[in-house]
Amino acid sequence: MHTFEFIRPADSEAAVATASQAKTAQQGADVRFIGGGTTLIDLMKLNVETPARVLDINRLPFDKIEATPDGGLKIGATVRNSDLAHHPTVLRDYAVLSQAILNGASAQLRNMATTAGNLLQRTRCMYFRDTAMPCNKREPGSGCPAITGANRMLAILGTSEHCIATNPSDMCIAMAVLEATIHIQGTKGPRAISFGDFHLLPGSTPHRETVLEPGDLVTHVTLPPPISGSKQVYLKLRDRASYEFALASAAVVITIAGGNVTKARIALGGVGTKPWRSPEAEAALVGKAAGAANFRKAAEAALRNAKPQTENGFKIELAKRCLTHALQTAMNA
Ligand SMILES: Cc1cc2nc3c(=O)[nH]c(=O)nc-3n(C[C@H](O)[C@H](O)[C@H](O)COP(=O)(O)OP(=O)(O)OC[C@H]3O[C@@H](n4cnc5c(N)ncnc54)[C@H](O)[C@@H]3O)c2cc1C
Ligand code: SF4
């Protein structure tokens, strides 16, 4: 691993000021914040990330989970994934978030991983993690060997001719259906970004994964008040029962009255280049009878624009069945 300076900023202003000296906040950033380090240190060992300065934010006051005045929840950037998943309010009101986190990684990793770090975890595309290979995300303009190579785990939604990498997060799929807001402290002060606007599609700039600019520090995430009477499910399908990334996953928050779906929020994991909210599936469900036939129609709508790669065409049917089953499970939740 290359040498780097490890800094503990005294406060968030100092952290932002130092980070703002970076050339970019995206791939190749020369200054990086570190939370749990479970993504960053791995990538530094592989020389995929080579920051000259690493800013430890773990002593900043971002480790609390608190109720907000409007009845929602404020989750600090350095709250550990385990603490979030087991928090009583999350278990009661935002069960889909708890389920999603507990379906990710391992207990040891979740004890280290932070809220902000999870939001910003990087793709597991094998070419991205191997500096001997070209990769547009790591080295813009070098090419995308995954398109004709090993792409079984990669995306079928939101891809471009420049990158087909999957966003691997489970937590983010739940954050998408819970309509989280991400709060940032930057050089121009604080700002808030809707979850759906935070991650970017690869397009022709796959090295840009989020809207973050140099200096931007994620301070916390807020969740709106829970949807009263909602049924919530996160279902993850993978190659083995634990400690594996999703081939396909589905997060579902629905309300049902008189046998009809009255509200529906749907997102898919393991299939999109960003956490994949599906307004198509939601529109197909609302106002319809809650039952197997309409659940399948919603799944068809969610995957209508899917584009299979050479090795992952199976994901289209898998994702449909995953969403259909998640909706069925939600009925009994
Ligand atoms: C073996 C293994 C298996 C895994 N399996 C899964 C899985 O099944 N599902 C899943 O979802 N995840 C999985 N993960 C990924 C894991 O969830 C992430 O590594 C973790 O959530 C990252 O959090 P962290 O705090 O350790 O991030 P870090 O490594 O500390 O940081 C990650 C990135 O976020 C940036 N960052 C951190 N905090 C801030 C902040 N406050 N503001 C701005 N930028 C910030 C860092 O600079 C870095 O670029 C796995 C990881 C490993 C190693
Ligand atoms: S899919 Fe994206 S991350 Fe993977 S090799 Fe292609 S450009 Fe790189």
Short mmCIF file of N, CA and C in Angstrom, two decimals, residues 160-248:
data_model
loop_
_atom_site.label_atom_id
_atom_site.label_comp_id
_atom_site.label_asym_id
_atom_site.label_seq_id
_atom_site.Cartn_x
_atom_site.Cartn_y
_atom_site.Cartn_z
N SER A 160 -24.63 1.69 -19.46
CA SER A 160 -24.28 2.46 -20.65
C SER A 160 -23.21 1.69 -21.41
N GLU A 161 -22.84 2.15 -22.57
CA GLU A 161 -21.79 1.46 -23.32
C GLU A 161 -20.42 1.66 -22.66
N HIS A 162 -20.37 2.50 -21.60
CA HIS A 162 -19.10 2.78 -20.93
C HIS A 162 -18.94 2.02 -19.62
N CYS A 163 -20.05 1.58 -19.03
CA CYS A 163 -19.96 0.89 -17.73
C CYS A 163 -21.28 0.17 -17.43
N ILE A 164 -21.13 -1.06 -16.91
CA ILE A 164 -22.32 -1.86 -16.55
C ILE A 164 -22.21 -2.34 -15.09
N ALA A 165 -21.43 -1.61 -14.29
CA ALA A 165 -21.20 -2.06 -12.91
C ALA A 165 -22.44 -1.90 -12.05
N THR A 166 -22.65 -2.86 -11.17
CA THR A 166 -23.79 -2.82 -10.24
C THR A 166 -23.44 -2.01 -9.01
N ASN A 167 -24.39 -1.26 -8.49
CA ASN A 167 -24.23 -0.71 -7.14
C ASN A 167 -24.52 -1.86 -6.17
N PRO A 168 -23.58 -2.19 -5.28
CA PRO A 168 -23.73 -3.42 -4.49
C PRO A 168 -24.46 -3.27 -3.15
N SER A 169 -24.87 -2.06 -2.79
CA SER A 169 -25.38 -1.86 -1.42
C SER A 169 -26.77 -2.46 -1.21
N ASP A 170 -26.94 -3.11 -0.07
CA ASP A 170 -28.28 -3.51 0.37
C ASP A 170 -28.97 -2.35 1.10
N MET A 171 -28.23 -1.70 2.00
CA MET A 171 -28.84 -0.61 2.78
C MET A 171 -29.46 0.45 1.87
N CYS A 172 -28.78 0.74 0.77
CA CYS A 172 -29.26 1.81 -0.12
C CYS A 172 -30.61 1.48 -0.75
N ILE A 173 -30.90 0.22 -0.94
CA ILE A 173 -32.18 -0.15 -1.57
C ILE A 173 -33.33 0.18 -0.61
N ALA A 174 -33.08 -0.06 0.68
CA ALA A 174 -34.09 0.32 1.67
C ALA A 174 -34.19 1.84 1.80
N MET A 175 -33.04 2.52 1.78
CA MET A 175 -33.05 3.99 1.85
C MET A 175 -33.86 4.58 0.69
N ALA A 176 -33.78 3.92 -0.46
CA ALA A 176 -34.51 4.43 -1.64
C ALA A 176 -36.01 4.38 -1.40
N VAL A 177 -36.53 3.25 -0.89
CA VAL A 177 -37.99 3.17 -0.67
C VAL A 177 -38.45 3.98 0.54
N LEU A 178 -37.54 4.23 1.45
CA LEU A 178 -37.91 5.05 2.61
C LEU A 178 -37.79 6.54 2.30
N GLU A 179 -37.37 6.86 1.10
CA GLU A 179 -37.24 8.25 0.63
C GLU A 179 -36.38 9.07 1.59
N ALA A 180 -35.20 8.53 1.85
CA ALA A 180 -34.24 9.21 2.72
C ALA A 180 -33.74 10.50 2.08
N THR A 181 -33.22 11.37 2.93
CA THR A 181 -32.54 12.58 2.46
C THR A 181 -31.12 12.55 3.02
N ILE A 182 -30.16 12.88 2.16
CA ILE A 182 -28.76 12.85 2.57
C ILE A 182 -28.31 14.29 2.84
N HIS A 183 -27.73 14.50 4.01
CA HIS A 183 -27.32 15.85 4.43
C HIS A 183 -25.81 15.98 4.34
N ILE A 184 -25.39 17.08 3.74
CA ILE A 184 -23.98 17.28 3.42
C ILE A 184 -23.53 18.62 3.95
N GLN A 185 -22.31 18.62 4.52
CA GLN A 185 -21.67 19.89 4.85
C GLN A 185 -20.58 20.10 3.82
N GLY A 186 -20.63 21.22 3.11
CA GLY A 186 -19.65 21.48 2.07
C GLY A 186 -19.01 22.83 2.25
N THR A 187 -18.25 23.24 1.28
CA THR A 187 -17.53 24.51 1.40
C THR A 187 -18.51 25.69 1.42
N LYS A 188 -19.70 25.50 0.86
CA LYS A 188 -20.67 26.61 0.85
C LYS A 188 -21.73 26.44 1.93
N GLY A 189 -21.50 25.56 2.90
CA GLY A 189 -22.46 25.35 3.98
C GLY A 189 -23.20 24.03 3.80
N PRO A 190 -24.27 23.84 4.60
CA PRO A 190 -24.99 22.57 4.52
C PRO A 190 -25.97 22.53 3.35
N ARG A 191 -26.22 21.34 2.84
CA ARG A 191 -27.28 21.16 1.84
C ARG A 191 -27.85 19.76 1.98
N ALA A 192 -29.06 19.57 1.44
CA ALA A 192 -29.75 18.28 1.55
C ALA A 192 -30.06 17.77 0.15
N ILE A 193 -29.88 16.46 -0.05
CA ILE A 193 -30.10 15.86 -1.37
C ILE A 193 -31.05 14.67 -1.22
N SER A 194 -32.09 14.65 -2.03
CA SER A 194 -33.01 13.51 -2.01
C SER A 194 -32.23 12.25 -2.41
N PHE A 195 -32.59 11.14 -1.79
CA PHE A 195 -31.82 9.91 -2.03
C PHE A 195 -31.71 9.60 -3.52
N GLY A 196 -32.79 9.76 -4.24
CA GLY A 196 -32.80 9.40 -5.67
C GLY A 196 -31.88 10.26 -6.52
N ASP A 197 -31.49 11.42 -6.00
CA ASP A 197 -30.61 12.32 -6.76
C ASP A 197 -29.15 12.20 -6.35
N PHE A 198 -28.85 11.36 -5.38
CA PHE A 198 -27.49 11.30 -4.82
C PHE A 198 -26.54 10.50 -5.72
N HIS A 199 -26.97 9.30 -6.14
CA HIS A 199 -26.12 8.47 -7.01
C HIS A 199 -26.40 8.81 -8.48
N LEU A 200 -25.35 8.71 -9.30
CA LEU A 200 -25.48 9.05 -10.71
C LEU A 200 -25.45 7.78 -11.57
N LEU A 201 -26.14 7.85 -12.69
CA LEU A 201 -26.02 6.78 -13.69
C LEU A 201 -24.64 6.90 -14.35
N PRO A 202 -24.09 5.79 -14.87
CA PRO A 202 -22.71 5.87 -15.41
C PRO A 202 -22.61 6.75 -16.65
N GLY A 203 -23.59 6.67 -17.56
CA GLY A 203 -23.50 7.46 -18.80
C GLY A 203 -22.11 7.36 -19.40
N SER A 204 -21.56 8.51 -19.81
CA SER A 204 -20.20 8.53 -20.36
C SER A 204 -19.16 8.92 -19.30
N THR A 205 -19.62 9.04 -18.03
CA THR A 205 -18.68 9.41 -16.96
C THR A 205 -18.82 8.46 -15.75
N PRO A 206 -18.54 7.18 -15.95
CA PRO A 206 -18.75 6.23 -14.84
C PRO A 206 -17.86 6.48 -13.63
N HIS A 207 -16.79 7.28 -13.78
CA HIS A 207 -15.95 7.59 -12.62
C HIS A 207 -16.65 8.57 -11.68
N ARG A 208 -17.73 9.21 -12.13
CA ARG A 208 -18.53 10.07 -11.26
C ARG A 208 -19.72 9.25 -10.75
N GLU A 209 -19.72 8.89 -9.49
CA GLU A 209 -20.76 7.98 -8.97
C GLU A 209 -21.83 8.70 -8.16
N THR A 210 -21.49 9.88 -7.64
CA THR A 210 -22.43 10.63 -6.82
C THR A 210 -22.30 12.11 -7.17
N VAL A 211 -23.15 12.92 -6.53
CA VAL A 211 -23.08 14.37 -6.78
C VAL A 211 -22.05 15.06 -5.89
N LEU A 212 -21.29 14.30 -5.11
CA LEU A 212 -20.36 14.92 -4.16
C LEU A 212 -19.23 15.68 -4.86
N GLU A 213 -18.88 16.84 -4.28
CA GLU A 213 -17.78 17.68 -4.76
C GLU A 213 -16.69 17.72 -3.69
N PRO A 214 -15.47 18.14 -4.05
CA PRO A 214 -14.40 18.20 -3.04
C PRO A 214 -14.84 18.98 -1.80
N GLY A 215 -14.57 18.41 -0.65
CA GLY A 215 -14.93 19.03 0.63
C GLY A 215 -16.23 18.51 1.19
N ASP A 216 -17.08 17.92 0.35
CA ASP A 216 -18.40 17.49 0.82
C ASP A 216 -18.30 16.35 1.83
N LEU A 217 -18.82 16.61 3.01
CA LEU A 217 -18.84 15.62 4.09
C LEU A 217 -20.29 15.23 4.34
N VAL A 218 -20.61 13.96 4.23
CA VAL A 218 -21.96 13.50 4.61
C VAL A 218 -22.02 13.56 6.13
N THR A 219 -22.97 14.32 6.67
CA THR A 219 -23.07 14.45 8.13
C THR A 219 -24.14 13.52 8.71
N HIS A 220 -25.26 13.39 7.98
CA HIS A 220 -26.32 12.50 8.46
C HIS A 220 -27.33 12.23 7.35
N VAL A 221 -28.22 11.30 7.65
CA VAL A 221 -29.31 10.94 6.74
C VAL A 221 -30.59 11.09 7.53
N THR A 222 -31.62 11.65 6.92
CA THR A 222 -32.92 11.68 7.62
C THR A 222 -33.93 10.81 6.87
N LEU A 223 -34.82 10.22 7.66
CA LEU A 223 -35.95 9.47 7.10
C LEU A 223 -37.22 10.23 7.44
N PRO A 224 -38.16 10.32 6.51
CA PRO A 224 -39.44 10.96 6.84
C PRO A 224 -40.22 10.08 7.82
N PRO A 225 -41.29 10.62 8.42
CA PRO A 225 -42.09 9.78 9.32
C PRO A 225 -42.51 8.50 8.61
N PRO A 226 -42.62 7.41 9.37
CA PRO A 226 -43.00 6.14 8.73
C PRO A 226 -44.41 6.19 8.16
N ILE A 227 -44.66 5.39 7.13
CA ILE A 227 -46.01 5.32 6.55
C ILE A 227 -46.86 4.43 7.45
N SER A 228 -47.89 5.03 8.00
CA SER A 228 -48.73 4.32 8.96
C SER A 228 -49.32 3.05 8.34
N GLY A 229 -49.21 1.95 9.06
CA GLY A 229 -49.81 0.69 8.62
C GLY A 229 -49.10 0.02 7.45
N SER A 230 -47.90 0.51 7.12
CA SER A 230 -47.22 -0.08 5.94
C SER A 230 -46.64 -1.45 6.27
N LYS A 231 -46.59 -2.27 5.25
CA LYS A 231 -45.94 -3.57 5.34
C LYS A 231 -44.61 -3.45 4.61
N GLN A 232 -43.53 -3.93 5.26
CA GLN A 232 -42.19 -3.70 4.72
C GLN A 232 -41.40 -5.00 4.63
N VAL A 233 -40.79 -5.21 3.48
CA VAL A 233 -39.99 -6.44 3.28
C VAL A 233 -38.76 -6.12 2.45
N TYR A 234 -37.62 -6.72 2.84
CA TYR A 234 -36.43 -6.74 1.97
C TYR A 234 -36.10 -8.19 1.70
N LEU A 235 -36.05 -8.54 0.44
CA LEU A 235 -35.73 -9.92 0.05
C LEU A 235 -34.48 -9.89 -0.83
N LYS A 236 -33.50 -10.70 -0.47
CA LYS A 236 -32.23 -10.72 -1.20
C LYS A 236 -31.95 -12.13 -1.70
N LEU A 237 -31.68 -12.25 -2.99
CA LEU A 237 -31.33 -13.54 -3.57
C LEU A 237 -29.85 -13.51 -3.97
N ARG A 238 -29.12 -14.54 -3.60
CA ARG A 238 -27.67 -14.55 -3.82
C ARG A 238 -27.18 -15.98 -3.98
N ASP A 239 -25.90 -16.12 -4.30
CA ASP A 239 -25.37 -17.45 -4.61
C ASP A 239 -25.21 -18.34 -3.39
N ARG A 240 -25.14 -17.76 -2.20
CA ARG A 240 -25.10 -18.56 -0.97
C ARG A 240 -25.88 -17.81 0.10
N ALA A 241 -26.14 -18.48 1.21
CA ALA A 241 -27.12 -17.95 2.17
C ALA A 241 -26.67 -16.69 2.89
N SER A 242 -25.36 -16.47 3.03
CA SER A 242 -24.92 -15.26 3.71
C SER A 242 -23.56 -14.84 3.17
N TYR A 243 -23.16 -13.60 3.55
CA TYR A 243 -21.83 -13.10 3.20
C TYR A 243 -21.62 -13.10 1.69
N GLU A 244 -22.60 -12.62 0.98
CA GLU A 244 -22.52 -12.57 -0.48
C GLU A 244 -23.38 -11.42 -0.98
N PHE A 245 -22.93 -10.81 -2.06
CA PHE A 245 -23.69 -9.69 -2.64
C PHE A 245 -24.92 -10.22 -3.39
N ALA A 246 -25.89 -9.32 -3.62
CA ALA A 246 -27.15 -9.73 -4.24
C ALA A 246 -26.98 -10.01 -5.72
N LEU A 247 -27.63 -11.07 -6.19
CA LEU A 247 -27.87 -11.22 -7.62
C LEU A 247 -29.09 -10.37 -7.98
N ALA A 248 -30.07 -10.42 -7.10
CA ALA A 248 -31.26 -9.56 -7.22
C ALA A 248 -31.83 -9.39 -5.82
#
